Coordinates of C-alpha atoms in Angstrom, one line a residue:
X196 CA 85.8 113.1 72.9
X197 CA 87.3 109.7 71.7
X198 CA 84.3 107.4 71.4
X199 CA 86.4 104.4 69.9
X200 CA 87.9 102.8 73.0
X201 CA 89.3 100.2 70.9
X202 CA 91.4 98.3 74.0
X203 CA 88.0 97.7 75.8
X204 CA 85.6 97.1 73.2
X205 CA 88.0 94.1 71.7
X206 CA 89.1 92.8 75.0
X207 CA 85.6 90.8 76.1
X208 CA 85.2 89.3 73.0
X209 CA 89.0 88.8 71.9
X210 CA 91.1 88.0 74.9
X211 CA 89.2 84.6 76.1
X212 CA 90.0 82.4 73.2
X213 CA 92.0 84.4 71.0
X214 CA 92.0 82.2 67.9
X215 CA 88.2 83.0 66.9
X216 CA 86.9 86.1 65.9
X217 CA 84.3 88.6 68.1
X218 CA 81.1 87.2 69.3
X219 CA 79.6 90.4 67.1
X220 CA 81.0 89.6 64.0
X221 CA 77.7 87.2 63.3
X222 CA 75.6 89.7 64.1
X223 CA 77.5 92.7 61.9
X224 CA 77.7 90.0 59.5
X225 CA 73.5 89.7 59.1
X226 CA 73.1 93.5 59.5
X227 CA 74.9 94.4 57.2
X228 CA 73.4 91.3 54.6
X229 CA 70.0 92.6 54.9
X230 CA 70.9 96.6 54.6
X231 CA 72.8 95.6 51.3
X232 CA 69.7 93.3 50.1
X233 CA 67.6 96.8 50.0
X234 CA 70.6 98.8 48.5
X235 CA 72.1 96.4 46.1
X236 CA 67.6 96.1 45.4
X237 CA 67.6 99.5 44.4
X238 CA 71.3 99.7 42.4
X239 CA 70.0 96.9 39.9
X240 CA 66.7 98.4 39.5
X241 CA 67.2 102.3 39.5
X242 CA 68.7 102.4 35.9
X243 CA 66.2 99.8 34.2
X244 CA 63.0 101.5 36.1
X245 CA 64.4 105.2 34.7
X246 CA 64.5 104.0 31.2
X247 CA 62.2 101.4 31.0
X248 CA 59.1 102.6 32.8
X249 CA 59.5 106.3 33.2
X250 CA 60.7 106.9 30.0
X251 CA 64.4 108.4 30.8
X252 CA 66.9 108.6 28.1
X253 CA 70.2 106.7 28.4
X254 CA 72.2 110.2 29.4
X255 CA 69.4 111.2 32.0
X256 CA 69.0 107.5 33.9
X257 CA 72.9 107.2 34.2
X258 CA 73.1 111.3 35.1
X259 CA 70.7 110.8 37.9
X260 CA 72.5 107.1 38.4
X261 CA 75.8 109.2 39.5
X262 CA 74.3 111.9 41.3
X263 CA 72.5 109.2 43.5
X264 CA 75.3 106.5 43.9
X265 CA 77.8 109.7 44.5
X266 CA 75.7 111.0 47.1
X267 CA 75.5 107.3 48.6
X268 CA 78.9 107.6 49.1
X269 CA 79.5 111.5 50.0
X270 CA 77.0 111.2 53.0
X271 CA 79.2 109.4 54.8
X272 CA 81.6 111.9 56.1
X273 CA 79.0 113.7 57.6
X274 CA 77.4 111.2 59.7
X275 CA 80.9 109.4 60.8
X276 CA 81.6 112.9 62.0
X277 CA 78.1 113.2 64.1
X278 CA 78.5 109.6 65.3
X279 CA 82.0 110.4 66.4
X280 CA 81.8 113.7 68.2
X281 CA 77.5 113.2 69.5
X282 CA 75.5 109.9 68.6
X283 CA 77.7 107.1 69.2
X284 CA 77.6 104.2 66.7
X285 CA 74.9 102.3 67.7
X286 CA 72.4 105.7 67.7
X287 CA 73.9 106.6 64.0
X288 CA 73.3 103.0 62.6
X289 CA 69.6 102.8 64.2
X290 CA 68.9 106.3 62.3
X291 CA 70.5 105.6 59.3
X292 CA 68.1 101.9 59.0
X293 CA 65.1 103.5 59.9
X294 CA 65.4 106.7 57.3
X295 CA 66.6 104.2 54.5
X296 CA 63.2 101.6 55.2
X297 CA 61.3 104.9 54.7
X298 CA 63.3 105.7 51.8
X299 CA 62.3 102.2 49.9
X300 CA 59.1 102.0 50.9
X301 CA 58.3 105.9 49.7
X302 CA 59.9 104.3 46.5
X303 CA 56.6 102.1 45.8
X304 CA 55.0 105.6 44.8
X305 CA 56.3 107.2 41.5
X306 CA 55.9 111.0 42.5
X307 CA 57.9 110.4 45.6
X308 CA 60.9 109.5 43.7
X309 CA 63.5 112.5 44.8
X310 CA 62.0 112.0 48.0
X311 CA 63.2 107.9 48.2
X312 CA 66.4 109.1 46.9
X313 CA 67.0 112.0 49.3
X314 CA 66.2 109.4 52.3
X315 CA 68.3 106.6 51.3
X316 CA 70.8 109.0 50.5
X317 CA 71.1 110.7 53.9
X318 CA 70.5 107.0 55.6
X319 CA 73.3 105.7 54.1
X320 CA 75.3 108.7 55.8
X321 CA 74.6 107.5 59.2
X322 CA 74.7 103.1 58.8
X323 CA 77.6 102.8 55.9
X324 CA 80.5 104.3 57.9
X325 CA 79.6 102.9 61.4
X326 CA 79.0 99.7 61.1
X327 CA 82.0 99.3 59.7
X328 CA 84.2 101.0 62.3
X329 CA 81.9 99.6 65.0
X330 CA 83.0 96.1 63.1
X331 CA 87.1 97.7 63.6
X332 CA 86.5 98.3 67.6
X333 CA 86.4 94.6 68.2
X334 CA 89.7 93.9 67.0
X335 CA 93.1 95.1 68.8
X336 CA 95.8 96.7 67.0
X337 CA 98.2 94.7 65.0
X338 CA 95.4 91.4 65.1
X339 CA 96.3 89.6 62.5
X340 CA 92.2 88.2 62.2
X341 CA 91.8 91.5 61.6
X342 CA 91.6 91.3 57.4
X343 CA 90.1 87.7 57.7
X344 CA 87.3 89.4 59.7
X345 CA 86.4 92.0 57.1
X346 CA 86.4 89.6 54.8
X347 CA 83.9 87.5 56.1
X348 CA 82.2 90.3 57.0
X349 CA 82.3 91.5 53.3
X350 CA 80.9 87.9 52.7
X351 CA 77.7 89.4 54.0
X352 CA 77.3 92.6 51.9
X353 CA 77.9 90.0 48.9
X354 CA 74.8 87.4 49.9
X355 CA 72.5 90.5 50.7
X356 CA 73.6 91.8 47.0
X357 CA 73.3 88.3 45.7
X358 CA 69.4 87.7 47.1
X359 CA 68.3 91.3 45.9
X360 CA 68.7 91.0 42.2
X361 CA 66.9 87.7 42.1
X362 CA 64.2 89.2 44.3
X363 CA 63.6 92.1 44.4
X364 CA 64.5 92.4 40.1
X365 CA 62.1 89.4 39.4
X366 CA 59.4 91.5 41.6
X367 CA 60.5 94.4 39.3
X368 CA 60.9 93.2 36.3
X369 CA 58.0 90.4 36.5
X370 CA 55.8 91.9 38.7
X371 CA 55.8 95.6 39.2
X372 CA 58.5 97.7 39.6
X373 CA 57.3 99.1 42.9
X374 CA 56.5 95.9 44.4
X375 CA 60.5 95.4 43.8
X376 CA 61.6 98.5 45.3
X377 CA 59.2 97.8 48.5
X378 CA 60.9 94.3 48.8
X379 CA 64.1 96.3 49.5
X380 CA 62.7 98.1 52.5
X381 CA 61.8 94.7 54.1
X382 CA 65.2 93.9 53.5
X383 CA 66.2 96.8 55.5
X384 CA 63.4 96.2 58.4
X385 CA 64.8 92.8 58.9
X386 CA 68.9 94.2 58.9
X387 CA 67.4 96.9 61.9
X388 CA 65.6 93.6 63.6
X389 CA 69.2 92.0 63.7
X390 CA 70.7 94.6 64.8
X391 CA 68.7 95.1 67.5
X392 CA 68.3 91.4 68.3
X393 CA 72.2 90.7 69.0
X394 CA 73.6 94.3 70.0
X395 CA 74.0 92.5 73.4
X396 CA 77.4 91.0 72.4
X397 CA 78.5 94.3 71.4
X398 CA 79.3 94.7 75.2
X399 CA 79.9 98.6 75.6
X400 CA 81.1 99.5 71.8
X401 CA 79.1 102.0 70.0
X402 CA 77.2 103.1 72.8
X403 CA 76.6 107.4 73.0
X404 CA 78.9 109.2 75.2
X405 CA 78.2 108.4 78.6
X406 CA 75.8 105.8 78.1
X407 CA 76.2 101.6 79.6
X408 CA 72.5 100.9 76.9
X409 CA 70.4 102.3 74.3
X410 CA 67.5 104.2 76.6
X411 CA 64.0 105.6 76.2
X412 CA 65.5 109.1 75.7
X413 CA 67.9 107.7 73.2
X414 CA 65.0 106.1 71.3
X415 CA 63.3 109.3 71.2
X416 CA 66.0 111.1 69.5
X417 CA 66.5 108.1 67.6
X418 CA 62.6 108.0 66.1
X419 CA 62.8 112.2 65.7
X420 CA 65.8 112.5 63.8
X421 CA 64.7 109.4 61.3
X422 CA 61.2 110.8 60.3
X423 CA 62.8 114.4 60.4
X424 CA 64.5 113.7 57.2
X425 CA 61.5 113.6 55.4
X426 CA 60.7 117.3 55.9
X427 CA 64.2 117.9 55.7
X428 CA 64.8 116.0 52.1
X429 CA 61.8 118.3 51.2
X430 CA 63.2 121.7 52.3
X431 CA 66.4 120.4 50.4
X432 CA 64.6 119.8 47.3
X433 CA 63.3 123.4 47.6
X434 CA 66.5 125.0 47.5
X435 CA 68.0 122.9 44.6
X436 CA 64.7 123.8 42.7
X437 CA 66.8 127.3 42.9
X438 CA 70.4 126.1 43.0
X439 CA 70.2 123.7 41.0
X440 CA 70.2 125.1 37.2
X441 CA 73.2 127.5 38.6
X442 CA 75.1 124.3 40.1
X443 CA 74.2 122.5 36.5
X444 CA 75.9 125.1 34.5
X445 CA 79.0 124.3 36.0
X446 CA 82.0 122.7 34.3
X447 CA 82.6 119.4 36.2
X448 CA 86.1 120.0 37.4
X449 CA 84.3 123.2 39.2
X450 CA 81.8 121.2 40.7
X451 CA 84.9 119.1 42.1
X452 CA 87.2 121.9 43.4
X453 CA 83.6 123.6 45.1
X454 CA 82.7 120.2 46.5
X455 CA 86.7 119.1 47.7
X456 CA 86.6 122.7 49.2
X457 CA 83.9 122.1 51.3
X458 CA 85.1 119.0 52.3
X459 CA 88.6 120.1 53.5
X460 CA 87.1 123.3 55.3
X461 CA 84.6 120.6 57.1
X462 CA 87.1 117.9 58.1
X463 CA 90.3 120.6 58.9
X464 CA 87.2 122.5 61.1
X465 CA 85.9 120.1 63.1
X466 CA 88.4 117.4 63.5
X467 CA 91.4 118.5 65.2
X468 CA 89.8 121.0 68.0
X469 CA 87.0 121.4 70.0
X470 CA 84.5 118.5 71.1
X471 CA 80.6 119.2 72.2
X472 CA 81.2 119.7 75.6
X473 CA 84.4 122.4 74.2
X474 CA 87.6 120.7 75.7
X475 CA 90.4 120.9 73.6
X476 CA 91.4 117.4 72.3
X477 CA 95.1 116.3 72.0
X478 CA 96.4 117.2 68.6
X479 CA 96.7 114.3 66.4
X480 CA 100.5 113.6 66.5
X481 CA 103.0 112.9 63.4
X482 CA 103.0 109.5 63.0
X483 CA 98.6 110.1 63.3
X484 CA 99.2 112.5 60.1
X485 CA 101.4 110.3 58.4
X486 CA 99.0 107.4 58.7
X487 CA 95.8 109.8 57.4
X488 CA 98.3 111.3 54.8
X489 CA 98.6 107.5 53.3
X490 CA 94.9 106.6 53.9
X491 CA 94.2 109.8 51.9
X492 CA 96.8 108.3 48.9
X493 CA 95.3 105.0 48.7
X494 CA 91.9 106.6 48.3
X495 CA 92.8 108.9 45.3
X496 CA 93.6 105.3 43.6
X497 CA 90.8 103.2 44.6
X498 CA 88.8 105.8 42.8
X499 CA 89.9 104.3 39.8
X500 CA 88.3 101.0 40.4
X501 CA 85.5 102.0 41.7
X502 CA 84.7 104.3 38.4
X503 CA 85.3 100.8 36.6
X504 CA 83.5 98.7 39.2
X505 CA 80.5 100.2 39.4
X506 CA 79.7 100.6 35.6
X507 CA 77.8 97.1 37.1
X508 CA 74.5 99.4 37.8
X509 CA 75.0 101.9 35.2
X510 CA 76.2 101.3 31.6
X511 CA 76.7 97.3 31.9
X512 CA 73.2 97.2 34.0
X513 CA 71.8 98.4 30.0
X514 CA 74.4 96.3 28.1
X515 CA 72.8 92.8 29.9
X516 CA 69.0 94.7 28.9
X517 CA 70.2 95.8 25.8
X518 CA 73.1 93.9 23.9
X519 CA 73.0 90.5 25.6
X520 CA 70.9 88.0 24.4
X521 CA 68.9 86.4 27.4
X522 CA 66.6 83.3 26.1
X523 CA 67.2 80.3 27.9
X524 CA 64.4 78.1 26.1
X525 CA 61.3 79.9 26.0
X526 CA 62.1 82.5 29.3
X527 CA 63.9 85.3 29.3
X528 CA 66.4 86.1 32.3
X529 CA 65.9 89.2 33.7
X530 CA 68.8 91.5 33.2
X531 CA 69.2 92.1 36.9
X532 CA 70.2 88.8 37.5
X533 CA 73.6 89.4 36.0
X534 CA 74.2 91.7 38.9
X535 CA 73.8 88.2 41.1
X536 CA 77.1 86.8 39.5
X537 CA 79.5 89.2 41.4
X538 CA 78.3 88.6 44.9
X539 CA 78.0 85.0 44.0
X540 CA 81.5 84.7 43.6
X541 CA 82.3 86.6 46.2
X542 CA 80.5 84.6 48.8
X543 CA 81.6 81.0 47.5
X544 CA 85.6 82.6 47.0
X545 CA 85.4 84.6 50.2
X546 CA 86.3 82.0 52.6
X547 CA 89.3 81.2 50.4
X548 CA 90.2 84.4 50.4
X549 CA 89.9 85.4 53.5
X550 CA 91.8 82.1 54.7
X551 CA 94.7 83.2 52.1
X552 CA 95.2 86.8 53.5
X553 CA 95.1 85.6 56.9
X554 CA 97.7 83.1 56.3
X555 CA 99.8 85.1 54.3
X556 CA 99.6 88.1 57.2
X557 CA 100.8 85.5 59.6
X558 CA 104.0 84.5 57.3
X559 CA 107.1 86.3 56.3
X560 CA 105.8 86.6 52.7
X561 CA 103.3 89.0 54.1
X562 CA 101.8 91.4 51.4
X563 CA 101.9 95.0 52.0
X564 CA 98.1 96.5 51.9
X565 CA 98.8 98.8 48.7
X566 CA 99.8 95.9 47.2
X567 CA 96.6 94.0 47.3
X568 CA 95.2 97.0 46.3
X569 CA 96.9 97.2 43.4
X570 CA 96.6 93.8 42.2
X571 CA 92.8 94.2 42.5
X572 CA 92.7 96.8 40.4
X573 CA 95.1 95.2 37.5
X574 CA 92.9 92.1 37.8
X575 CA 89.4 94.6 36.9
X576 CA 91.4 95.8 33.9
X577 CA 91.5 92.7 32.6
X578 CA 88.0 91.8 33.0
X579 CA 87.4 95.2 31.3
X580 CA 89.5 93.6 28.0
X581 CA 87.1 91.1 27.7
X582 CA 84.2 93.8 28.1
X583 CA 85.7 96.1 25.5
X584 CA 85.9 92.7 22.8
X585 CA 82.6 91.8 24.0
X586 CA 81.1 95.8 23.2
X587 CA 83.0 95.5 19.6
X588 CA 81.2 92.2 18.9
X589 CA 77.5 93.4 19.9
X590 CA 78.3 96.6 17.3
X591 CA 78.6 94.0 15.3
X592 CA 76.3 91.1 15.5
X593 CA 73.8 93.2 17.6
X594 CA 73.3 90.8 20.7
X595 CA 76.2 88.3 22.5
X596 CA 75.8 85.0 24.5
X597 CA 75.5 86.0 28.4
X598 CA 79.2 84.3 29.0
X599 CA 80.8 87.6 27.9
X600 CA 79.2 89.2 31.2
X601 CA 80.2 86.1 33.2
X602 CA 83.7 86.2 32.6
X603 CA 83.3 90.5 33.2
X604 CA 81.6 89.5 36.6
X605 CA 83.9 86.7 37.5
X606 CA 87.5 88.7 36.8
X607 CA 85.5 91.9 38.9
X608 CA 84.8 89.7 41.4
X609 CA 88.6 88.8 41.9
X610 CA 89.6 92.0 42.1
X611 CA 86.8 93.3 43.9
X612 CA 88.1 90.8 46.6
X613 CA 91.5 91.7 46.6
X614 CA 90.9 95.5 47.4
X615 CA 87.7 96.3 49.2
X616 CA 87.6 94.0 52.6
X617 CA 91.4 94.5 52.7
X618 CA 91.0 98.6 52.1
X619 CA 87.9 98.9 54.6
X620 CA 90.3 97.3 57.4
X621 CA 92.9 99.1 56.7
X622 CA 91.1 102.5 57.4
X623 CA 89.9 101.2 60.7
X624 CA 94.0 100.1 61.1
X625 CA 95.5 103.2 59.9
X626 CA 92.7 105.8 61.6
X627 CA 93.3 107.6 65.0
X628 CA 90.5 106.4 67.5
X629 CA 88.8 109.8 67.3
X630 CA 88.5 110.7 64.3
X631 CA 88.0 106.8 63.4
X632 CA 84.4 106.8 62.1
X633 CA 85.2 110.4 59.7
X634 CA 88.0 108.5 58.2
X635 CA 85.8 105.5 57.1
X636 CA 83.5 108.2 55.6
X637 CA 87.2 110.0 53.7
X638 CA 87.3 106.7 52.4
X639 CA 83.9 106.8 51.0
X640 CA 84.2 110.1 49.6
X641 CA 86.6 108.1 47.1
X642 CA 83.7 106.0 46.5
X643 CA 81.4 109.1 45.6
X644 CA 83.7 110.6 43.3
X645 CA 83.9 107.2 41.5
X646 CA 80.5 106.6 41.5
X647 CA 80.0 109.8 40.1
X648 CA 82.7 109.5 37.4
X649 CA 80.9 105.8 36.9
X650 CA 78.2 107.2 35.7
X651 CA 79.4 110.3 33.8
X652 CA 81.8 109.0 31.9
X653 CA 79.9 107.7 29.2
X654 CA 79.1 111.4 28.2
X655 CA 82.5 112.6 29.0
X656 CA 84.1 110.7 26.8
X657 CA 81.7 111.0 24.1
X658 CA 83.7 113.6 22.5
X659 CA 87.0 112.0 22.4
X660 CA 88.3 109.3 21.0
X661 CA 88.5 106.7 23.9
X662 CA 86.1 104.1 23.7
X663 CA 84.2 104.1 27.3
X664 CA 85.9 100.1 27.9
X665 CA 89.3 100.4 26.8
X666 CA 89.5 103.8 28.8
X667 CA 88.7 101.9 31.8
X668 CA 91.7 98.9 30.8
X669 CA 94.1 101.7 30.7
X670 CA 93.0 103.4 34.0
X671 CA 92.7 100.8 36.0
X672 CA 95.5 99.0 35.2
X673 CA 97.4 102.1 35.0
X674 CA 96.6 102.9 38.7
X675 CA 97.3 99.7 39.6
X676 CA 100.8 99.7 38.4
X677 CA 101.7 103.1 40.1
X678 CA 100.5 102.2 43.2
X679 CA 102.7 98.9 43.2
X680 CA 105.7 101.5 42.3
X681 CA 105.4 104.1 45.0
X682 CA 104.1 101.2 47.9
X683 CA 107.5 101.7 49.8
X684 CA 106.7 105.2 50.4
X685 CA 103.4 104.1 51.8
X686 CA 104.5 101.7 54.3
X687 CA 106.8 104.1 56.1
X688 CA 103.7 106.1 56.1
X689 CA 101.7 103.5 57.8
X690 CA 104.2 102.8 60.5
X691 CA 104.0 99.0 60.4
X692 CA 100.3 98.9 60.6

């Protein structure tokens, strides 16, 4: 059953005065703020808590650093699928904030830590991939607001990052490093409060098959499924207290091939045939396959910026604690506040941005979406040059001034910019309506392999010669270029979309 009726969701809040954007988009907009506050919380203080206060080594924080963030970004696909073919949007993004509050506020106690992770990983699953399609309804094919609108939208996933850092990490530094992790779950009780506050000018988008409103019956499945996941998370953490040494003696590129497996069987399984009730969709036609085909391409390259990009909560997190020296006078800046520097910039250059793109999409000198891609990714390498000189210099002198980080931050933030508002609408451009919300999860599982790599690579590389840095100049600059090369191809894949 096709649960993104894209014509009628846009029309009320697009067709009445066509130059502004959906009456939603606000709404989305402070969601989406407040459910980044309590992740972007948790990415700057995971890594410092591990080693820090628990006592991690370097190799263990950033191990468990990748399995998290990877899993952030692999649960996805799985509840895009269940919002597309049972919940409805709404339902999935309602779960997904009410298992991750639970998740953040079980992180205030130390020996419930797999437990926080488990539930703000399986949250994530439901809100990340929805909320971004349900954002993609409101728009009709071909708008050209359309990239404009995920930037601004993207605008709020930066100021929620932006506040966390300097909240909740001066509650966990300062403070106590639990009263920072339960700041992050108010952040997410507010972002549910929104939601549930302005879904009203949603009109009927989102809703669960069937349904004109979120009902009592609704709200009990809603309620059962989010405190379900604690026992669940537990039973999980049973069976990987058996798996688990098997799975760990894996080679990685095993692990990959196993977990790509499962993934292809998953997604070729369930999303071309039957729907709940058992009637036999229409078969995604070839122009539907060409457009997945290049959505699938342009994922295997953002997963080279993202490995680069999100060294931000893993190895460049402990190069701010570590190598940078922080005294302004007689305080010391806590090193989560570097983390604020990328979202900064992203909310004070988004508008400009977003104004650029929009203007350039209305011109003849429109740019091609690989493209922008690409230059976002060329632009990171060259923030990762100044990284690599600034690494070479702290071997040297032992601690550099904090403006080798800014520059890092600012030329990420550019990049950053270019590629991940512009890639997010171009999933919901390029994906057919029924199998919209499981593409937006495909797209994350790009993420999950790069956060993954992110935070393994450190120890991969250790026995070669490739310093961790310059690795990441030459790969993401290297992808950049071949995707600039072969963008022809992917524009007669996308079928002027």
């Amino acid at each position: 059953m096709t649960l993104v009726n894209t014509a009628t969701d846009a029309a009320p809040a697009t067709t009445a005065v066509k130059e502004k954007h959906p009456a939603a988009l606000p709404m989305l907009f402070f969601t989406e703020m407040w459910e980044r506050f309590s992740y972007y919380g948790m990415r700057a203080l995971l890594v410092l808590y591990l080693v820090n206060a628990i006592g991690y080594t370097r190799s263990d924080a950033l191990a468990l650093y990748a399995t998290y963030t990877g899993l952030v970004y692999l649960s996805p696909l799985l509840g895009g699928y269940l919002a597309d073919r049972y919940l409805g949007r709404r339902k999935a993004i309602l779960i997904g904030g009410i298992t991750m509050a639970l998740g953040h506020f079980c992180m205030a106690f130390e020996p419930l830590l797999h437990l926080s992770l488990g539930l703000l990983i399986i949250g994530n699953g439901f809100f990340k991939p929805n909320i971004s399609t349900l954002l993609g309804s409101l728009y009709r094919e071909n708008d050209p607001r359309r990239d404009g609108g995920f930037t601004i939208f993207y605008m709020g996933v930066n100021l929620g990052s932006f506040l966390s850092p300097l909240i909740a990490g001066t509650l966990g530094e300062k403070v106590g490093w639990h009263y920072g992790f339960a700041s992050a779950g108010v952040g997410m009780c507010f972002g549910i409060a929104q939601f549930l506050w302005g879904q009203h000018k949603l009109g009927n988008a989102g809703l669960p098959p069937g349904k004109s409103r979120i009902d009592g019956q609704d709200w009990m499945h809603i309620l059962l499924i989010s405190f379900g996941m604690i026992p669940t998370v537990y039973a999980i953490m049973g069976i990987w207290s058996f798996v688990g040494p098997v799975w760990n003696s894996f080679a990685l590129i095993v692990k990959l091939i196993v977990v790509i497996g499962i993934i292809a069987a998953l997604w070729f399984g369930s999303g071309a045939v039957g729907n709940k009730q058992g009637k036999v969709e229409t078969p995604l036609t070839r122009e539907e396959w060409h457009r997945i085909i290049a959505i699938l391409i342009m994922g295997f390259f953002v997963v080279f910026f993202w490995m680069g990009f999100e060294q931000a909560g893993g190895t460049m997190n402990l190069f701010a604690d570590k190598q940078t020296d922080r005294h302004l006078g007689g305080w010391e800046i806590p090193a989560t506040y570097f983390q604020a520097i990328n979202p900064l910039g992203i909310v004070l250059l988004g508008p400009v941005l977003a104004m650029i793109w929009t203007r350039i999409d209305q011109s003849r000198f429109r740019l091609p979406t690989p493209a922008k891609l690409a230059i976002g990714m060329i632009i990171l390498g060259l923030g990762f040059i100044v990284l690599a000189i600034a690494q070479t210099e702290a071997n040297t002198v032992g601690k550099v001034g904090p403006q080798w980080l800014f520059f890092v931050y600012l030329l990420h933030t550019i990049g950053e910019l270019c590629l991940s508002p512009v890639g997010l609408s171009m999933v919901s451009k390029l994906a057919p309506a029924r199998v919209a919300a499981m593409m937006m999860g495909v797209w994350y599982l790009a993420n999950a392999l790069a956060n993954y790599l992110a935070g393994m690579l450190e120890e991969i590389l250790k026995g070669s010669s490739f310093p961790l840095y310059w690795f990441l100049v030459g790969s993401s600059i290297g992808a950049g270029v071949v995707l600039l090369l072969i963008t022809p191809l992917l524009k007669k894949l996308m079928h002027g979309r």
